[in-house]
Coordinates of C-alpha atoms and ligand atoms in Angstrom, one line a residue:
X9 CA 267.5 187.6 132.6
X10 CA 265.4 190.1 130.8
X11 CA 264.8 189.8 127.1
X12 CA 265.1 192.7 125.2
X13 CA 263.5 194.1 121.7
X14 CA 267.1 194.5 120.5
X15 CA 267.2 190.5 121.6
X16 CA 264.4 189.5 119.5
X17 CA 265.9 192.2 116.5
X18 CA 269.0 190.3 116.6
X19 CA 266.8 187.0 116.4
X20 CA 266.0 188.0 113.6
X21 CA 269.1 189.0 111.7
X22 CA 270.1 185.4 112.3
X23 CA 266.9 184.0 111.2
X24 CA 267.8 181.5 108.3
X25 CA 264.5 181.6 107.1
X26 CA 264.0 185.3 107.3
X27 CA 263.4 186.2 103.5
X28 CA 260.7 183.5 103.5
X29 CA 258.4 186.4 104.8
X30 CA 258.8 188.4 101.7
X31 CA 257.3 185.7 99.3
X32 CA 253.7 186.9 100.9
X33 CA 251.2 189.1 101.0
X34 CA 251.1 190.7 104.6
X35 CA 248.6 193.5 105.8
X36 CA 251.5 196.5 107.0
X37 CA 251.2 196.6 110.8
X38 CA 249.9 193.7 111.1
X39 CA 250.7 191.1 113.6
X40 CA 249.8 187.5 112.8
X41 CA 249.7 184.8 115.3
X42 CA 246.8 183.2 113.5
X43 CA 248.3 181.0 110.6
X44 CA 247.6 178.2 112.1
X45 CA 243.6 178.8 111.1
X46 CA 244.0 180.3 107.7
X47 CA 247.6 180.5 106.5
X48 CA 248.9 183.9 104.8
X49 CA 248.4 184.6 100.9
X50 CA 251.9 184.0 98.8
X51 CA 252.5 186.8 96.6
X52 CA 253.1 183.2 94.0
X53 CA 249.4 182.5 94.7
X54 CA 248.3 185.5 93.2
X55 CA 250.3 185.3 89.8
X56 CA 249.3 181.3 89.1
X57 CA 245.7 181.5 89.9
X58 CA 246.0 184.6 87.5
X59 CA 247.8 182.3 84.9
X60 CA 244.8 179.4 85.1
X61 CA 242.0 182.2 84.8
X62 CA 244.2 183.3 81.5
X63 CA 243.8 179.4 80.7
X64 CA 240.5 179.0 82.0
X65 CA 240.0 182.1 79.5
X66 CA 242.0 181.3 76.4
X67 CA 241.8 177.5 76.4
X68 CA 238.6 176.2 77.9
X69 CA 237.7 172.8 78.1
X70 CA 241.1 171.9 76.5
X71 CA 242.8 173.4 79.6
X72 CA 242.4 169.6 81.2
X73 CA 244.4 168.4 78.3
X74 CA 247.1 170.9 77.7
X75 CA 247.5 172.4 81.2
X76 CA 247.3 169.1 82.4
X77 CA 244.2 170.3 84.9
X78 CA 243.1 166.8 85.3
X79 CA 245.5 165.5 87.4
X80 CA 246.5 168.1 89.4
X81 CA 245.0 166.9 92.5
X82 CA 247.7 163.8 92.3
X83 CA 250.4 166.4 91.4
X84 CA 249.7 168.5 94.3
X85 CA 248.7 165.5 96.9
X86 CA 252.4 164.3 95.8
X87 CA 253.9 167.4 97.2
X88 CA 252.5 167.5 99.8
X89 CA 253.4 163.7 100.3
X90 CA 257.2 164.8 100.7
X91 CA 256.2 166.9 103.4
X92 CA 254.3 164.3 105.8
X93 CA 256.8 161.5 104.8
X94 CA 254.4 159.4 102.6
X95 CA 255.8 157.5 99.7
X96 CA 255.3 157.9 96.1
X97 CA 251.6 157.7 95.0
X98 CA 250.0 157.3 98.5
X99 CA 248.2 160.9 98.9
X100 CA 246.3 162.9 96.8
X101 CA 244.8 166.3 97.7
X102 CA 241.1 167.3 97.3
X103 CA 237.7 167.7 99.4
X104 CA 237.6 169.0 102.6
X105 CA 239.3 167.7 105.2
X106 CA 235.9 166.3 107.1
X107 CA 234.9 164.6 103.6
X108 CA 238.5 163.2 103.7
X109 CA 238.4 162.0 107.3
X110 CA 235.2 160.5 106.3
X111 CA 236.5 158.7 103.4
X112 CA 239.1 157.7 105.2
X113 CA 237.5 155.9 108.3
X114 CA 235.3 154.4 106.3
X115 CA 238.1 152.3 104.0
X116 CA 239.8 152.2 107.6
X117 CA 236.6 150.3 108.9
X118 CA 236.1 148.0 106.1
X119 CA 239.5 146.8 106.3
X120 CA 239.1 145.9 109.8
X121 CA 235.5 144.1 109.6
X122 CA 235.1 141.6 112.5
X123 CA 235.8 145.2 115.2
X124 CA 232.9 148.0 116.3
X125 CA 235.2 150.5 118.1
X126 CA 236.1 153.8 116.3
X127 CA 238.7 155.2 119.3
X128 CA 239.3 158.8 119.5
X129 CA 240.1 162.0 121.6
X130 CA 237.0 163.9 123.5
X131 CA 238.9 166.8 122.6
X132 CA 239.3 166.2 119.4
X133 CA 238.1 168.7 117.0
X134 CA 234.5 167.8 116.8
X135 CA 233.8 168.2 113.2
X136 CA 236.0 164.5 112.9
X137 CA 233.9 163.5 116.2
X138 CA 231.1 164.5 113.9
X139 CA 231.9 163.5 111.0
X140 CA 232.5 159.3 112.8
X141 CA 229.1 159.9 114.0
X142 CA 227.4 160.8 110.8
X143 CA 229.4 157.6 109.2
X144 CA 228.4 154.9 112.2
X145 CA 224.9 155.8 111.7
X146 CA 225.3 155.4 108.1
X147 CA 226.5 152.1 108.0
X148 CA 223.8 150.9 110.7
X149 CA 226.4 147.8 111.8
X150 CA 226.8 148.8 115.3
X151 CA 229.6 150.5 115.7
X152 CA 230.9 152.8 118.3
X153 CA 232.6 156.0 118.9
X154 CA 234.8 155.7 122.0
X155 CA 236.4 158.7 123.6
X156 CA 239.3 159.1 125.8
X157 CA 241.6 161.6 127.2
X158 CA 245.3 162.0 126.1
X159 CA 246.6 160.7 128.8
X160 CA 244.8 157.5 128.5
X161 CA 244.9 157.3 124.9
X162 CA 247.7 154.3 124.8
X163 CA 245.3 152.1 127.6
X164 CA 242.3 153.0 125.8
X165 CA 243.4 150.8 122.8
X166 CA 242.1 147.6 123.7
X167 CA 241.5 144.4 121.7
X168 CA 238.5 145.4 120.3
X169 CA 239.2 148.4 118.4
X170 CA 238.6 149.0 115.5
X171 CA 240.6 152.3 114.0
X172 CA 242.7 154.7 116.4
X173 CA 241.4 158.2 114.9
X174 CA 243.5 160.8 116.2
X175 CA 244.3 164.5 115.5
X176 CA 248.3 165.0 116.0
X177 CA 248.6 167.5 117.0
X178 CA 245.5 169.5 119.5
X179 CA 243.9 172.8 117.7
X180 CA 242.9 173.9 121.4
X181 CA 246.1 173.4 123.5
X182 CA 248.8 172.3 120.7
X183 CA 249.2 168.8 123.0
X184 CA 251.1 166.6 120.4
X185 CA 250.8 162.9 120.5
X186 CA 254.0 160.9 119.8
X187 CA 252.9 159.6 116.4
X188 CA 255.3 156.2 116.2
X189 CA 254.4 154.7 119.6
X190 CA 250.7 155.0 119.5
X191 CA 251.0 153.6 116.0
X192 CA 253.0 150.9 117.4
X193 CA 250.6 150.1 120.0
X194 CA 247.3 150.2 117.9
X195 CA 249.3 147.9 115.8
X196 CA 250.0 145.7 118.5
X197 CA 246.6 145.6 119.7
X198 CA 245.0 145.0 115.6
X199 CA 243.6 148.3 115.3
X200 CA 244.7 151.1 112.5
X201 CA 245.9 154.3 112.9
X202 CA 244.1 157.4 111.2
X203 CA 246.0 160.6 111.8
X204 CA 244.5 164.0 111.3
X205 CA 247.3 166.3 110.4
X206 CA 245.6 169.3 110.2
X207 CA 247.7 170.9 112.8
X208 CA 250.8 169.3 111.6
X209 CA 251.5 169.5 107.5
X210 CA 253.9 172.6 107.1
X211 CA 254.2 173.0 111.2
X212 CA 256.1 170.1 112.6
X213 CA 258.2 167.2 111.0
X214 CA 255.6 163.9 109.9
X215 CA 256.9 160.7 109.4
X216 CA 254.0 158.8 108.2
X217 CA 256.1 155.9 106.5
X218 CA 258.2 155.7 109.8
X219 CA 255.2 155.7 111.9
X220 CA 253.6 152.8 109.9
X221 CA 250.4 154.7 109.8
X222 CA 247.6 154.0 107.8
X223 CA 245.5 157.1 106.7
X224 CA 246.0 160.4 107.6
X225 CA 244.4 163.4 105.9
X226 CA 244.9 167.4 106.7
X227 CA 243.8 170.7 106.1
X228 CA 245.2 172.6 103.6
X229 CA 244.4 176.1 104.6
X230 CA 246.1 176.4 107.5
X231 CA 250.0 175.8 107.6
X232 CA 250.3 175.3 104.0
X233 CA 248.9 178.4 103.0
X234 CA 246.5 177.7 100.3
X235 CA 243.9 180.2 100.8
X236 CA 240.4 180.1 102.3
X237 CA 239.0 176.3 102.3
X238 CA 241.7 175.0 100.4
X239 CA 241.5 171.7 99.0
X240 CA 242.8 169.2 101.5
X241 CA 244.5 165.5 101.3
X242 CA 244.4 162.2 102.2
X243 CA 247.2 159.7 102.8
X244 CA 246.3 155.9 102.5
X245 CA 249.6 153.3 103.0
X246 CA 250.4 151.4 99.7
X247 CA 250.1 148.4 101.7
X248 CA 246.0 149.0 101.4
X249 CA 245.6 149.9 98.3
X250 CA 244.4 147.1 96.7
X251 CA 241.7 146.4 99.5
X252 CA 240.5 149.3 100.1
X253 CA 237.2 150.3 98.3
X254 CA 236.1 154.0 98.2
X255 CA 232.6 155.2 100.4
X256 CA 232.4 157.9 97.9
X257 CA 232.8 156.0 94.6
X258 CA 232.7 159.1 92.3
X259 CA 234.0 159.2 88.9
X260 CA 237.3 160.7 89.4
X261 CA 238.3 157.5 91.2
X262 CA 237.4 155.3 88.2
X263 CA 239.4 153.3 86.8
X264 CA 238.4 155.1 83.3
X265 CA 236.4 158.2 84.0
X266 CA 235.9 158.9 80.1
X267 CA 234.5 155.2 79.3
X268 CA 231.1 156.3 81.1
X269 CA 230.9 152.6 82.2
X270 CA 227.7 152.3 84.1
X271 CA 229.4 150.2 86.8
X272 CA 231.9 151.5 89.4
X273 CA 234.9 149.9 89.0
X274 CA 237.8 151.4 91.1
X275 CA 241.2 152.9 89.7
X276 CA 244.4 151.5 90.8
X277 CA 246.6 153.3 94.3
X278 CA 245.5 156.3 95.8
X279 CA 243.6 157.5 92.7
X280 CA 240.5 155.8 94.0
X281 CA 240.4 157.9 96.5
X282 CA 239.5 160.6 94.2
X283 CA 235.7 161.7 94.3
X284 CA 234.5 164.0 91.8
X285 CA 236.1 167.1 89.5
X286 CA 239.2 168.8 90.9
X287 CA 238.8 172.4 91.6
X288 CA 241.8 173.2 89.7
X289 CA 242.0 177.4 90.7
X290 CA 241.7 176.4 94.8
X291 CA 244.4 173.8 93.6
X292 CA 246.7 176.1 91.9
X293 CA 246.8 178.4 94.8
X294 CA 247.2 175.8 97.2
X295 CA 250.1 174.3 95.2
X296 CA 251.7 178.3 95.7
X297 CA 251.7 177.4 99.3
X298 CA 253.1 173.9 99.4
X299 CA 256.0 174.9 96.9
X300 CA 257.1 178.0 99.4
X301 CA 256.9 174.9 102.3
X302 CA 259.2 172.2 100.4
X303 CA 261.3 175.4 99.7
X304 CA 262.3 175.6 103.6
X305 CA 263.7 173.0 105.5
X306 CA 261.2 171.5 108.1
X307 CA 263.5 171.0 110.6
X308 CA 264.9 175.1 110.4
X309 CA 260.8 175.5 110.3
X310 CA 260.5 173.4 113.6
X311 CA 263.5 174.6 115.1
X312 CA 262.3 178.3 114.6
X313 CA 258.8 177.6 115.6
X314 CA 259.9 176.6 119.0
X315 CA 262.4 178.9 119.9
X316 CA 259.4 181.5 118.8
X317 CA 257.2 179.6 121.4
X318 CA 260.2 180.1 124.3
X319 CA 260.7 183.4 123.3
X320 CA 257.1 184.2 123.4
X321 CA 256.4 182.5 126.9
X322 CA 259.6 183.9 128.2
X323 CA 258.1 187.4 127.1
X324 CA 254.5 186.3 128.8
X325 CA 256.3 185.4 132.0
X326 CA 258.2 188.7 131.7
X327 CA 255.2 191.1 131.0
X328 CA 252.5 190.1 131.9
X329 CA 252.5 187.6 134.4
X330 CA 250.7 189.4 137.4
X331 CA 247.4 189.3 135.1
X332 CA 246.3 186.2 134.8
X333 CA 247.2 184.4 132.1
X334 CA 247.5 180.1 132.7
X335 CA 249.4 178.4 130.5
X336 CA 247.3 176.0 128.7
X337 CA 250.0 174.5 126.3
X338 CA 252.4 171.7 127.0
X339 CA 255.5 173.0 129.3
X340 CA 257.4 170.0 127.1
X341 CA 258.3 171.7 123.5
X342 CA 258.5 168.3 122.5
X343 CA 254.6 167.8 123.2
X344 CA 253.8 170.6 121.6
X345 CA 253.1 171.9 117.7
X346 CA 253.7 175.2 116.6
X347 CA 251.3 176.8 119.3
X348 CA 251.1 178.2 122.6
X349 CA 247.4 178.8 124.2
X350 CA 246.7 180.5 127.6
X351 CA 243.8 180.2 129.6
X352 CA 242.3 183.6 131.0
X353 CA 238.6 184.4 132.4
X354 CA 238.5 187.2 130.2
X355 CA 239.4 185.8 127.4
X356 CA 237.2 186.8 124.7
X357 CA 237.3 190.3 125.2
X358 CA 241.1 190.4 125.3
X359 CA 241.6 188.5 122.1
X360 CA 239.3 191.3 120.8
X361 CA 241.5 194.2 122.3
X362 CA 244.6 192.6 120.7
X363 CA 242.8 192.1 117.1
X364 CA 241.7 195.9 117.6
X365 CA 245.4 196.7 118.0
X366 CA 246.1 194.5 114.8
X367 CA 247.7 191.7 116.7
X368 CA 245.6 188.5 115.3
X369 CA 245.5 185.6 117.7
X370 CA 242.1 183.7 118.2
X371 CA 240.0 182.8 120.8
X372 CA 238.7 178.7 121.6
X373 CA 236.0 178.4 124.0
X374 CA 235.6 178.5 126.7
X375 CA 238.6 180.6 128.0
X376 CA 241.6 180.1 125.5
X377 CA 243.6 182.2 123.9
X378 CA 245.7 180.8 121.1
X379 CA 248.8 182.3 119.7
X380 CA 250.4 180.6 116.5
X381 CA 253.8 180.6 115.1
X382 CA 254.2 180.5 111.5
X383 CA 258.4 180.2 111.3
X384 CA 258.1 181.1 107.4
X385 CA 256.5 184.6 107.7
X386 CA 256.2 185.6 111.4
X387 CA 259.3 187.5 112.6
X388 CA 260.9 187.1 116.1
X389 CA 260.3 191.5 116.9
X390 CA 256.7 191.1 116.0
X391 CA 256.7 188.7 119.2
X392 CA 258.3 191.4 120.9
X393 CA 255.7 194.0 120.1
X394 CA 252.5 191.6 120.4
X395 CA 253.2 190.7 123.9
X396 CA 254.3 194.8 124.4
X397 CA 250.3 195.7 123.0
X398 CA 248.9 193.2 125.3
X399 CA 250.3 194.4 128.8
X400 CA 248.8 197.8 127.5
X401 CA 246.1 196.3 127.0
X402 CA 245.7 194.5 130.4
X403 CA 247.7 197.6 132.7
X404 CA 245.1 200.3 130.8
X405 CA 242.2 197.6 131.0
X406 CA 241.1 199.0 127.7
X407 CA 240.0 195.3 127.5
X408 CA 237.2 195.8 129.3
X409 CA 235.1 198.4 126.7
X410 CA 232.1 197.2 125.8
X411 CA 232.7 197.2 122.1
X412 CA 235.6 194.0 123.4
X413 CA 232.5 192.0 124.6
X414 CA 230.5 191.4 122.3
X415 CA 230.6 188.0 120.1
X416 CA 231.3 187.5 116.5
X417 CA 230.0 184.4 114.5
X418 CA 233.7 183.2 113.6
X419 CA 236.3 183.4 116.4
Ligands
PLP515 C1 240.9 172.8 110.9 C2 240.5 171.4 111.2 C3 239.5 170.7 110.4 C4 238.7 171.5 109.4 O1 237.9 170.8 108.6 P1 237.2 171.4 107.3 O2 236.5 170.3 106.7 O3 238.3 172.0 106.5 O4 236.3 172.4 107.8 C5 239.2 169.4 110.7 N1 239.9 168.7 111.6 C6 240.8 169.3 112.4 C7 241.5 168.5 113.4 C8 241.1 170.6 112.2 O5 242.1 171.2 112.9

């Protein structure tokens, strides 16, 4: 069975979500597989950061009064609570997301004292690997960063583990863990769960509250479209609220910032998790982006994304499959986030053809090429015409130019 362009046209006439694509700003021509690493600009962005340089302008310091500035990182972080399945007042948006997974493993750690073992994924992206390390040598008690593969993940939580600190879903290969049973099993064995959802918010649906999780935090840049280095969130379980004790014990988590006690004495819930001034323009924009995602349904997101990822491996399989291309994804959908990466020796160079040719995928070392579907602005056609570009690209080996080969700093 071949699939056709008029297929993939008439894909698209049927798309529920179809008029999503005309709430943002997209280059004409231009073929993006690559909102999984910095989301698309809503044209709503533009207008509200706009309106809080007008305030910014007009109002000045009384802006965090009368436009209500200084708690828009609670606002926002309760948004984008609806879409991870966290209750009321257990996430708050802010920092980066390796400050977050910081802050996070360290209230994670000092709720589970009399344990050494951090647990977590060789694979994982290394900036949380990083991140672990930087915080075991700070705290100087021993502690240990263990690393497993996937598929020993669930055995790899023994008794003396500490925190479970994993990223859902994979930014190489799009692998995604089944976030209730290893929950339930780091439970079982007295560990807690940190999730890293930076793959996940706005891309797949996120129980947190049905998991039972304990932390999570994620990126708000890439699926929720807030714009380059968005602010990013934390999620902490009500159930820890009262124990937990911020690393970062900035004034923003106090319980009364504008008291200037000179003692640190936390704020109540997930406020405490708050570090220092909100940076209310990335904020606004950011908010733009979660808005357009609590607009759509999650499950006509996730039920888009993956027929985009059959549709595009179907097209793979159809075009170009005497070239070399190795699937490097999951062949289960249901292991899989909205994603699909293939393994070729000439990787680099190819992704650099295709980026010539305006189709925007990236490239992850050593040999992957990743191709991401963003069901709110990415049609099913432009699959069609991506995968079309690349067998040019591999049949006319215009791949090969030198101009293809050499490196850039980000990729
Ligand atoms: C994208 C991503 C990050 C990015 O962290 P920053 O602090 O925003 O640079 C961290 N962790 C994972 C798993 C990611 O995918």
């Amino acid at each position: 069975l071949t699939l056709t362009r008029a297929d993939c046209e008439a894909l698209d006439r049927a798309d529920p979500l179809r008029l999503f694509r005309d709430r943002f700003v997209l280059p004409p021509g231009t073929i993006y597989l690559d909102g999984n690493s910095l989301g698309a600009m809503p044209i709503a962005a533009r207008t509200r950061v706009a309106e809080v340089m007008e305030q910014w302008g007009t109002d000045l310091i009384s802006g965090w009064n009368v436009h209500s500035w200084i708690d828009l990182h609670e606002r926002v972080g309760a948004k984008i609570g609806r879409l991870i399945g966290a209750g009321e007042g257990e996430t708050i948006a802010g920092d980066s997301t390796s400050i977050n997974l910081f802050k996070a493993l360290a209230a994670a750690l000092q709720l589970n004292p009399k344990r050494r073992v951090v647990l977590s994924e060789r694979d994982n992206f290394p900036t949380d690997l990083y991140m672990a390390e930087g915080l075991i040598r700070h705290l100087g008690q021993g502690h240990e960063l263990r690393l497993a593969a996937p598929d020993e993940m669930a055995d790899a939580i023994t008794d003396d583990v500490a925190v479970v600190m994993l990223t859902h879903v994979n930014y190489r290969t799009g692998r995604m863990y089944e976030m209730d049973a290893i929950t339930a099993t780091a439970h079982a064995k007295g560990a807690l769960m940190l999730w890293d959802l930076a793959h996940s918010a706005g891309a797949v649906p996120v129980d947190l509250s049905r998991a039972g999780a304990d932390f999570a935090i994620g990126c708000g840049y890439k699926f929720l479209n807030g714009g380059p280095g968005a602010p990013a969130f934390l999620y902490a379980a009500r159930r820890h609220h009262a124990a937990m004790q911020p690393v970062l014990s900035g004034w923003f988590g106090h319980c009364a910032p504008f008291a200037f006690e000179p003692s640190y004495r936390p704020a109540d819930g997930i406020a405490k998790m708050a570090v220092g001034t909100p940076p209310i323009i990335s904020l606004t924009a950011l908010e733009a982006g979660v808005d357009l995602m609590l607009e759509a349904s999650i499950d006509d997101l996730r039920g888009k994304s993956l027929k985009q990822a059959e549709v595009f491996a179907a097209l793979i399989a159809q075009e170009a499959s005497s070239f070399g291309f190795h699937a490097a994804s999951p062949g289960d959908p249901a292991q899989r986030g909205s994603q699909l990466c293939y393994e070729h020796e000439n990787g680099w160079p190819i992704m650099r053809a295709l980026i010539a040719r305006k189709v925007i995928g990236d490239f992850r070392s050593p040999g992957i090429l990743r191709f991401g579907f963003t069901p709110l602005y990415l049609g099913f056609t432009e699959l069609w015409d991506a995968v079309a570009i690349l067998r040019d690209i591999m049949t006319t080996r215009s791949w090969d130019k030198p101009e293809h080969h050499a490196r850039a700093r980000v990729t």
